[in-house]
Coordinates of C-alpha atoms in Angstrom, one line a residue:
M12 CA 70.6 25.9 -5.9
T13 CA 71.1 29.2 -7.6
T14 CA 74.9 29.7 -7.7
S15 CA 76.4 29.8 -11.1
V16 CA 78.9 27.0 -11.9
N17 CA 81.5 26.8 -14.6
E18 CA 80.9 23.6 -16.7
T19 CA 84.7 23.3 -17.4
E20 CA 85.9 23.6 -13.9
S21 CA 88.5 20.9 -13.2
A22 CA 91.6 20.5 -11.1
K23 CA 92.6 23.9 -12.4
V24 CA 89.8 26.4 -11.5
Q25 CA 88.6 28.4 -14.4
T26 CA 86.3 31.4 -14.3
P27 CA 83.1 31.4 -16.5
V28 CA 82.5 34.5 -18.5
K29 CA 79.4 36.2 -20.0
A30 CA 78.5 35.6 -23.6
G31 CA 80.3 38.0 -25.9
T32 CA 83.4 38.4 -23.8
D33 CA 86.6 38.9 -25.8
H34 CA 88.6 35.7 -26.4
Q35 CA 85.8 33.5 -25.0
T36 CA 85.8 29.9 -25.9
K37 CA 82.7 27.8 -26.1
G38 CA 83.9 25.9 -23.0
D39 CA 83.8 29.2 -21.1
R40 CA 80.1 30.0 -21.7
F41 CA 78.2 31.4 -18.8
T42 CA 76.2 28.8 -16.7
S43 CA 73.6 29.2 -14.0
F44 CA 70.8 27.4 -12.3
D45 CA 68.6 30.5 -12.3
P46 CA 66.7 31.3 -15.5
A47 CA 66.7 35.0 -14.6
D48 CA 70.4 35.0 -15.4
F49 CA 69.7 34.2 -19.0
T50 CA 68.0 36.0 -21.9
V51 CA 65.2 34.2 -23.7
P52 CA 66.5 32.6 -26.9
H53 CA 65.9 34.2 -30.2
A54 CA 66.2 32.9 -33.8
K55 CA 69.3 35.1 -34.4
D56 CA 71.2 33.6 -31.4
E57 CA 74.0 31.4 -32.6
D58 CA 73.0 28.5 -30.4
W59 CA 69.4 28.6 -31.5
R60 CA 69.7 29.6 -35.2
F61 CA 68.7 26.2 -36.6
T62 CA 66.0 25.4 -33.9
P63 CA 62.3 26.0 -34.9
L64 CA 61.4 28.1 -31.8
R65 CA 57.7 28.3 -32.6
R66 CA 57.4 24.6 -32.3
L67 CA 58.9 24.3 -28.8
N68 CA 55.6 24.8 -27.0
G69 CA 57.1 27.4 -24.7
L70 CA 59.9 25.2 -23.3
H71 CA 62.5 27.8 -24.3
D72 CA 60.9 31.0 -23.1
G73 CA 59.0 30.2 -19.9
T74 CA 55.5 30.2 -21.5
A75 CA 55.2 26.4 -21.0
G76 CA 54.1 27.1 -17.4
E77 CA 54.8 25.2 -14.2
G78 CA 54.4 21.8 -15.8
Q79 CA 54.6 18.6 -13.7
R80 CA 57.3 16.2 -12.5
A81 CA 58.5 13.8 -15.1
N82 CA 57.3 10.2 -14.9
V83 CA 60.6 8.3 -14.4
G84 CA 60.9 4.6 -13.9
V85 CA 64.1 2.8 -12.9
H86 CA 64.5 -0.9 -13.6
L87 CA 67.4 -2.6 -11.9
P88 CA 68.9 -6.0 -13.0
E89 CA 67.5 -8.8 -10.9
G90 CA 69.7 -9.8 -8.1
S91 CA 72.1 -6.9 -8.6
E92 CA 74.0 -5.4 -5.7
G93 CA 75.8 -2.2 -5.2
I94 CA 73.2 0.0 -6.9
E95 CA 71.4 2.8 -5.0
T96 CA 68.4 4.7 -6.2
S97 CA 66.7 7.7 -4.6
E98 CA 64.8 10.9 -5.1
L99 CA 66.7 14.0 -4.1
P100 CA 65.5 17.5 -3.3
A101 CA 66.5 20.3 -5.6
D102 CA 68.9 21.8 -3.1
S103 CA 70.9 18.5 -2.7
D104 CA 74.7 18.9 -3.0
K105 CA 74.7 15.7 -5.1
L106 CA 73.1 17.7 -8.0
G107 CA 74.9 20.0 -10.4
R108 CA 78.4 18.6 -9.9
A109 CA 78.9 17.7 -13.5
G110 CA 77.8 21.1 -14.8
A111 CA 75.0 23.7 -14.7
P112 CA 72.5 24.8 -17.4
V113 CA 74.0 26.7 -20.3
D114 CA 70.8 28.4 -21.5
Y115 CA 67.4 29.7 -20.4
A116 CA 65.5 26.5 -21.4
A117 CA 67.8 24.3 -19.3
A118 CA 67.7 26.7 -16.3
Y119 CA 63.9 26.9 -16.5
A120 CA 63.6 23.1 -16.4
W121 CA 66.0 23.1 -13.4
A122 CA 64.0 25.7 -11.6
H123 CA 60.7 23.8 -12.1
T124 CA 62.0 20.4 -10.9
S125 CA 61.5 20.0 -7.2
V126 CA 62.7 16.3 -7.1
A127 CA 65.6 14.8 -8.9
D128 CA 66.1 11.1 -9.8
Y129 CA 69.4 9.7 -8.6
V130 CA 71.1 6.4 -9.5
K131 CA 74.5 5.4 -8.1
V132 CA 76.7 2.4 -8.7
T133 CA 79.0 2.0 -5.7
K134 CA 82.7 1.7 -5.7
N135 CA 84.2 -1.4 -7.2
T136 CA 80.8 -2.7 -8.3
A137 CA 80.5 -4.4 -11.7
V138 CA 76.9 -4.6 -13.0
E139 CA 76.5 -7.2 -15.7
D140 CA 73.0 -6.4 -17.0
A141 CA 71.8 -3.0 -18.0
I142 CA 70.1 -0.5 -15.7
V143 CA 67.0 0.8 -17.7
I144 CA 65.6 4.3 -16.9
T145 CA 62.4 5.1 -18.7
V146 CA 61.1 8.7 -19.0
T147 CA 57.5 8.9 -20.1
G148 CA 55.9 12.1 -21.4
A149 CA 53.1 13.8 -19.4
G150 CA 50.6 13.3 -22.3
E151 CA 49.5 15.2 -25.4
G152 CA 49.3 18.9 -24.7
K153 CA 51.0 18.6 -21.3
T154 CA 54.4 19.7 -20.0
S155 CA 56.9 17.9 -17.7
F156 CA 60.3 18.7 -16.3
G157 CA 63.0 16.5 -14.9
T158 CA 66.5 16.1 -13.5
L159 CA 68.4 12.8 -13.7
V160 CA 71.8 12.0 -12.2
V161 CA 73.7 8.8 -12.8
E162 CA 76.9 8.3 -10.9
L163 CA 79.5 5.6 -11.0
E164 CA 82.0 5.7 -8.1
Q165 CA 85.6 4.7 -8.4
H166 CA 86.3 1.5 -10.5
A167 CA 82.6 0.8 -10.9
E168 CA 81.3 -0.7 -14.2
A169 CA 77.7 -0.4 -15.5
T170 CA 75.5 -0.1 -18.6
V171 CA 72.7 2.4 -18.4
I172 CA 69.9 2.8 -20.9
V173 CA 67.8 6.0 -20.8
R174 CA 64.7 5.6 -22.9
Y175 CA 62.3 8.5 -23.7
E176 CA 58.8 7.7 -24.8
G177 CA 55.2 9.0 -24.8
S178 CA 53.6 12.3 -25.7
G179 CA 53.8 15.9 -24.5
S180 CA 56.5 18.5 -24.0
H181 CA 59.5 17.6 -21.8
S182 CA 62.6 19.5 -20.8
D183 CA 65.3 18.0 -18.5
N184 CA 68.9 18.2 -17.2
V185 CA 70.9 15.0 -17.1
E186 CA 74.3 14.3 -15.4
F187 CA 76.6 11.3 -15.9
I188 CA 79.3 11.4 -13.2
V189 CA 82.0 8.8 -13.9
G190 CA 84.5 8.3 -11.2
D191 CA 88.2 7.5 -11.4
G192 CA 88.8 4.2 -13.2
A193 CA 85.1 3.6 -13.8
K194 CA 83.6 2.3 -17.0
L195 CA 80.2 3.6 -18.2
T196 CA 78.3 2.4 -21.2
T197 CA 75.2 4.6 -21.7
V198 CA 72.6 4.5 -24.4
V199 CA 70.0 7.3 -24.8
V200 CA 67.0 6.4 -27.0
E201 CA 64.5 9.0 -28.1
D202 CA 61.5 7.0 -29.1
W203 CA 58.8 9.7 -28.6
A204 CA 55.3 9.8 -30.2
D205 CA 54.8 12.1 -33.2
D206 CA 53.6 15.1 -31.2
A207 CA 56.4 15.2 -28.6
V208 CA 58.9 18.0 -28.0
H209 CA 62.0 17.4 -26.0
L210 CA 64.9 19.7 -24.9
S211 CA 67.7 18.0 -23.1
N212 CA 70.8 19.5 -21.5
S213 CA 73.3 16.8 -20.4
H214 CA 76.8 16.8 -18.8
I215 CA 79.2 13.9 -18.8
Q216 CA 82.0 14.2 -16.3
V217 CA 84.9 11.8 -16.9
G218 CA 87.4 11.0 -14.1
R219 CA 91.0 9.9 -14.1
D220 CA 91.5 6.8 -16.4
A221 CA 87.7 6.5 -16.7
T222 CA 86.0 5.3 -19.8
V223 CA 82.6 6.4 -21.3
R224 CA 80.9 4.9 -24.2
H225 CA 77.8 7.1 -24.9
T226 CA 75.4 6.2 -27.7
Y227 CA 72.5 8.5 -28.8
A228 CA 69.6 7.2 -30.9
C229 CA 66.8 9.4 -32.1
F230 CA 63.8 8.2 -34.1
G231 CA 60.7 9.7 -32.6
G232 CA 59.2 13.1 -31.7
S233 CA 58.3 16.3 -33.5
V234 CA 61.2 18.4 -32.2
V235 CA 64.1 16.9 -30.3
R236 CA 67.1 19.0 -29.2
A237 CA 70.0 17.3 -27.3
V238 CA 72.9 19.4 -25.9
P239 CA 75.6 17.0 -24.3
H240 CA 78.8 18.4 -22.8
V241 CA 81.8 16.3 -22.0
R242 CA 84.6 17.4 -19.6
Y243 CA 87.5 15.7 -18.0
T244 CA 88.6 16.1 -14.4
D245 CA 92.0 14.3 -14.6
Q246 CA 94.4 12.5 -17.0
G247 CA 93.6 9.3 -18.9
G248 CA 89.9 10.0 -19.5
D249 CA 88.5 8.3 -22.6
A250 CA 85.1 9.3 -24.1
E251 CA 83.4 7.9 -27.2
L252 CA 80.2 9.5 -28.4
L253 CA 78.2 7.6 -31.0
G254 CA 74.9 8.7 -32.6
V255 CA 72.2 7.5 -35.0
Y256 CA 69.1 9.4 -36.1
F257 CA 66.4 9.0 -38.7
A258 CA 64.2 12.0 -39.4
D259 CA 60.9 11.8 -41.3
A260 CA 58.6 14.5 -42.6
N261 CA 57.5 16.9 -39.8
Q262 CA 60.5 16.0 -37.6
Y263 CA 63.4 18.2 -36.5
F264 CA 66.3 16.7 -34.7
E265 CA 69.3 18.7 -33.4
Q266 CA 72.4 17.6 -31.6
R267 CA 74.8 20.2 -30.3
L268 CA 77.9 18.7 -28.7
L269 CA 80.8 20.1 -26.8
V270 CA 83.9 18.0 -25.8
D271 CA 86.1 20.1 -23.5
H272 CA 89.7 18.9 -23.2
S273 CA 91.1 20.9 -20.3
V274 CA 93.6 18.3 -18.9
R275 CA 96.4 16.3 -20.3
N276 CA 96.4 12.9 -22.0
C277 CA 92.7 12.4 -22.7
R278 CA 90.9 10.9 -25.7
S279 CA 87.6 11.5 -27.4
N280 CA 86.0 10.1 -30.5
V281 CA 82.7 11.3 -32.0
L282 CA 80.8 9.6 -34.7
Y283 CA 77.2 10.5 -35.6
K284 CA 75.2 9.3 -38.6
G285 CA 71.8 10.4 -39.7
A286 CA 69.3 9.8 -42.5
L287 CA 66.4 12.0 -43.6
Q288 CA 63.3 11.4 -45.7
G289 CA 60.1 13.2 -46.4
P290 CA 57.7 14.4 -47.3
Q291 CA 57.0 11.6 -49.8
G292 CA 55.2 12.3 -53.1
G293 CA 51.5 12.9 -52.8
E294 CA 51.6 14.3 -49.3
T295 CA 50.0 17.7 -48.7
E296 CA 51.9 21.0 -48.9
R297 CA 51.4 21.5 -45.2
V298 CA 53.7 18.7 -44.4
R299 CA 57.2 20.0 -43.4
D300 CA 60.4 18.6 -44.8
A301 CA 62.5 16.5 -42.6
R302 CA 65.4 18.5 -41.1
T303 CA 68.3 17.9 -38.8
A304 CA 71.2 20.0 -37.4
W305 CA 74.4 18.6 -35.9
I306 CA 76.9 20.9 -34.3
G307 CA 80.0 19.3 -32.9
D308 CA 82.5 21.5 -30.9
V309 CA 85.8 20.1 -29.7
L310 CA 88.0 22.4 -27.6
I311 CA 91.6 21.6 -26.7
R312 CA 92.8 24.0 -24.0
P313 CA 96.5 25.1 -23.5
D314 CA 97.0 22.6 -20.7
A315 CA 95.5 19.7 -22.6
T316 CA 98.7 18.3 -24.1
G317 CA 98.7 14.8 -25.3
T318 CA 95.1 15.0 -26.5
D319 CA 93.8 12.6 -29.1
T320 CA 90.5 13.5 -30.6
Y321 CA 88.4 13.1 -33.8
E322 CA 84.8 13.9 -34.7
K323 CA 82.7 12.9 -37.8
N324 CA 79.1 13.4 -38.9
N325 CA 77.6 11.8 -42.0
N326 CA 74.1 12.6 -43.3
L327 CA 72.2 10.7 -46.0
L328 CA 69.4 12.5 -47.8
L329 CA 66.8 10.0 -49.0
T330 CA 64.3 12.5 -50.6
S331 CA 64.5 15.9 -52.2
G332 CA 63.6 18.7 -49.8
A333 CA 65.1 17.1 -46.8
R334 CA 67.8 19.3 -45.2
A335 CA 70.7 18.4 -42.9
D336 CA 73.0 21.1 -41.4
S337 CA 76.4 19.8 -40.2
V338 CA 78.9 22.1 -38.4
P339 CA 82.0 20.5 -36.9
N340 CA 84.2 22.9 -35.0
L341 CA 87.7 22.2 -33.7
E342 CA 89.5 24.8 -31.5
I343 CA 93.1 23.9 -30.7
Q344 CA 95.1 26.0 -28.2
T345 CA 98.2 23.9 -27.9
G346 CA 100.3 22.1 -30.6
E347 CA 101.5 19.4 -28.3
I348 CA 98.8 16.8 -29.1
I349 CA 98.7 13.3 -30.5
G350 CA 96.0 14.1 -33.1
A351 CA 92.9 16.1 -33.8
G352 CA 90.6 16.2 -36.8
H353 CA 87.0 16.5 -38.0
A354 CA 84.9 15.6 -41.0
A355 CA 81.3 16.0 -42.1
T356 CA 79.2 15.0 -45.2
V357 CA 75.7 15.7 -46.5
G358 CA 74.6 13.9 -49.6
R359 CA 72.6 11.3 -51.5
F360 CA 73.6 7.8 -52.4
D361 CA 77.2 6.9 -53.4
D362 CA 77.4 6.4 -57.2
E363 CA 80.1 3.8 -56.9
Q364 CA 78.2 1.7 -54.4
M365 CA 75.1 1.9 -56.5
F366 CA 77.0 0.8 -59.6
Y367 CA 78.7 -2.1 -57.8
L368 CA 75.4 -3.4 -56.5
Q369 CA 73.4 -2.9 -59.7
S370 CA 76.2 -4.5 -61.8
R371 CA 75.5 -7.7 -59.9
G372 CA 71.9 -7.7 -60.8
I373 CA 70.5 -6.1 -57.7
P374 CA 67.5 -3.8 -58.5
E375 CA 68.0 0.0 -57.8
S376 CA 65.4 0.2 -54.9
V377 CA 66.9 -2.9 -53.2
A378 CA 70.4 -1.5 -53.7
K379 CA 69.4 1.8 -52.0
M380 CA 67.9 -0.1 -49.0
L381 CA 71.2 -2.1 -48.6
I382 CA 73.2 1.1 -48.7
V383 CA 71.1 2.7 -46.0
R384 CA 71.4 -0.3 -43.7
G385 CA 75.1 -0.4 -44.2
F386 CA 75.3 3.3 -43.6
F387 CA 74.2 2.9 -40.0
T388 CA 76.1 -0.4 -39.4
D389 CA 79.4 1.4 -38.5
V390 CA 77.8 3.0 -35.5
I391 CA 75.4 0.2 -34.4
K392 CA 78.0 -2.5 -34.4
R393 CA 80.0 -0.6 -31.7
I394 CA 77.2 -0.9 -29.2
P395 CA 78.1 -3.8 -26.8
L396 CA 74.6 -4.9 -26.1
E397 CA 73.2 -7.4 -28.6
D398 CA 69.6 -6.8 -27.7
L399 CA 70.0 -3.1 -28.2
R400 CA 71.7 -3.5 -31.5
E401 CA 68.8 -5.6 -32.7
Q402 CA 66.3 -3.0 -31.4
L403 CA 68.0 -0.2 -33.3
E404 CA 68.3 -2.3 -36.5
S405 CA 64.6 -3.0 -36.2
K406 CA 63.8 0.7 -35.8
I407 CA 65.7 1.4 -39.0
E408 CA 63.9 -1.4 -40.8
Q409 CA 60.6 0.2 -39.7
E410 CA 61.7 3.6 -41.1
L411 CA 62.8 2.0 -44.4
E412 CA 59.3 0.3 -44.8
H413 CA 57.9 3.8 -45.3
T414 CA 60.6 5.0 -47.6
V415 CA 60.1 5.7 -51.3
L416 CA 63.6 5.5 -52.9

């Protein structure tokens, strides 16, 4: 499949434009399934200026080689009906419907994936327990590519967990297609080994009166870069994007979001929270500082009247030297909206919270631990799955065990 596709195409056809075109919005960026249509990313490119390109093991410039097919396992709830799973050839018309790659790395991953993994929940089916999709790295020093499509037909309901684990370098394209009136709760967990590198390009297509609750959790890996795009095909769509991440020394995490409001009366809410620590005192000079980058773009087009949107990113620096870049962007092309706003913070502990806890006899180190736990609670409590909430809380506890506050 080599035809270029516009990721913001909806009921009203819009034409994609080349990068640098006058009056271009971020929603109009050029897209294609062919890596030859893109230039190789450079450090001065706006979309890659934070990313440590030298640590990507060639996933961004084609030097990673052919690689191999990703190891993907799909676990379905016992006794569930109305769920179809299959492997699709790269030229299947079921692929690429939610959007096409927006950069060389994603197009290269697409071109080197011969088989895609496809999961569909059929019309009017409600799946009570979670569908779990596990993507395992090819192994240390090895490269893998993948394409994953999750589709909910009209008025279907399901929870889908996508878990990444193992070692190696992995690049993939992921599509979530949510039909009219459907309800999707999806959780993406990045739990890689310390050596892993992951580049992910994902598209979330929200149908009429459909609801999406998307949670992203990143704890493992050397370099992890996620690029999710949300677009609406009709009125009444509701998308909530939540995220938690905890970066240690030698880790770089980047999330680069785009929520494209192109139709009327849709809603979006974005809340990401991250903590950074490392290196700790006594570690060698060769250890890299923990670093994250969060870029949140919300576009409200002229026809998207009645839009209600808000995005927020908070970052907590636990050690000196750790760095978090937070860049919320809001582009509004119509004044006939319900509301729109954004906020971002990067800082250390709140002095008032510390004073309150210490004034009640709580030691400083314990007080800091409580603040970190509470910092993430606002996101974790919104996840509807109790087991998953407990797993994420456990991961945070594990991170805190190695924290010197």
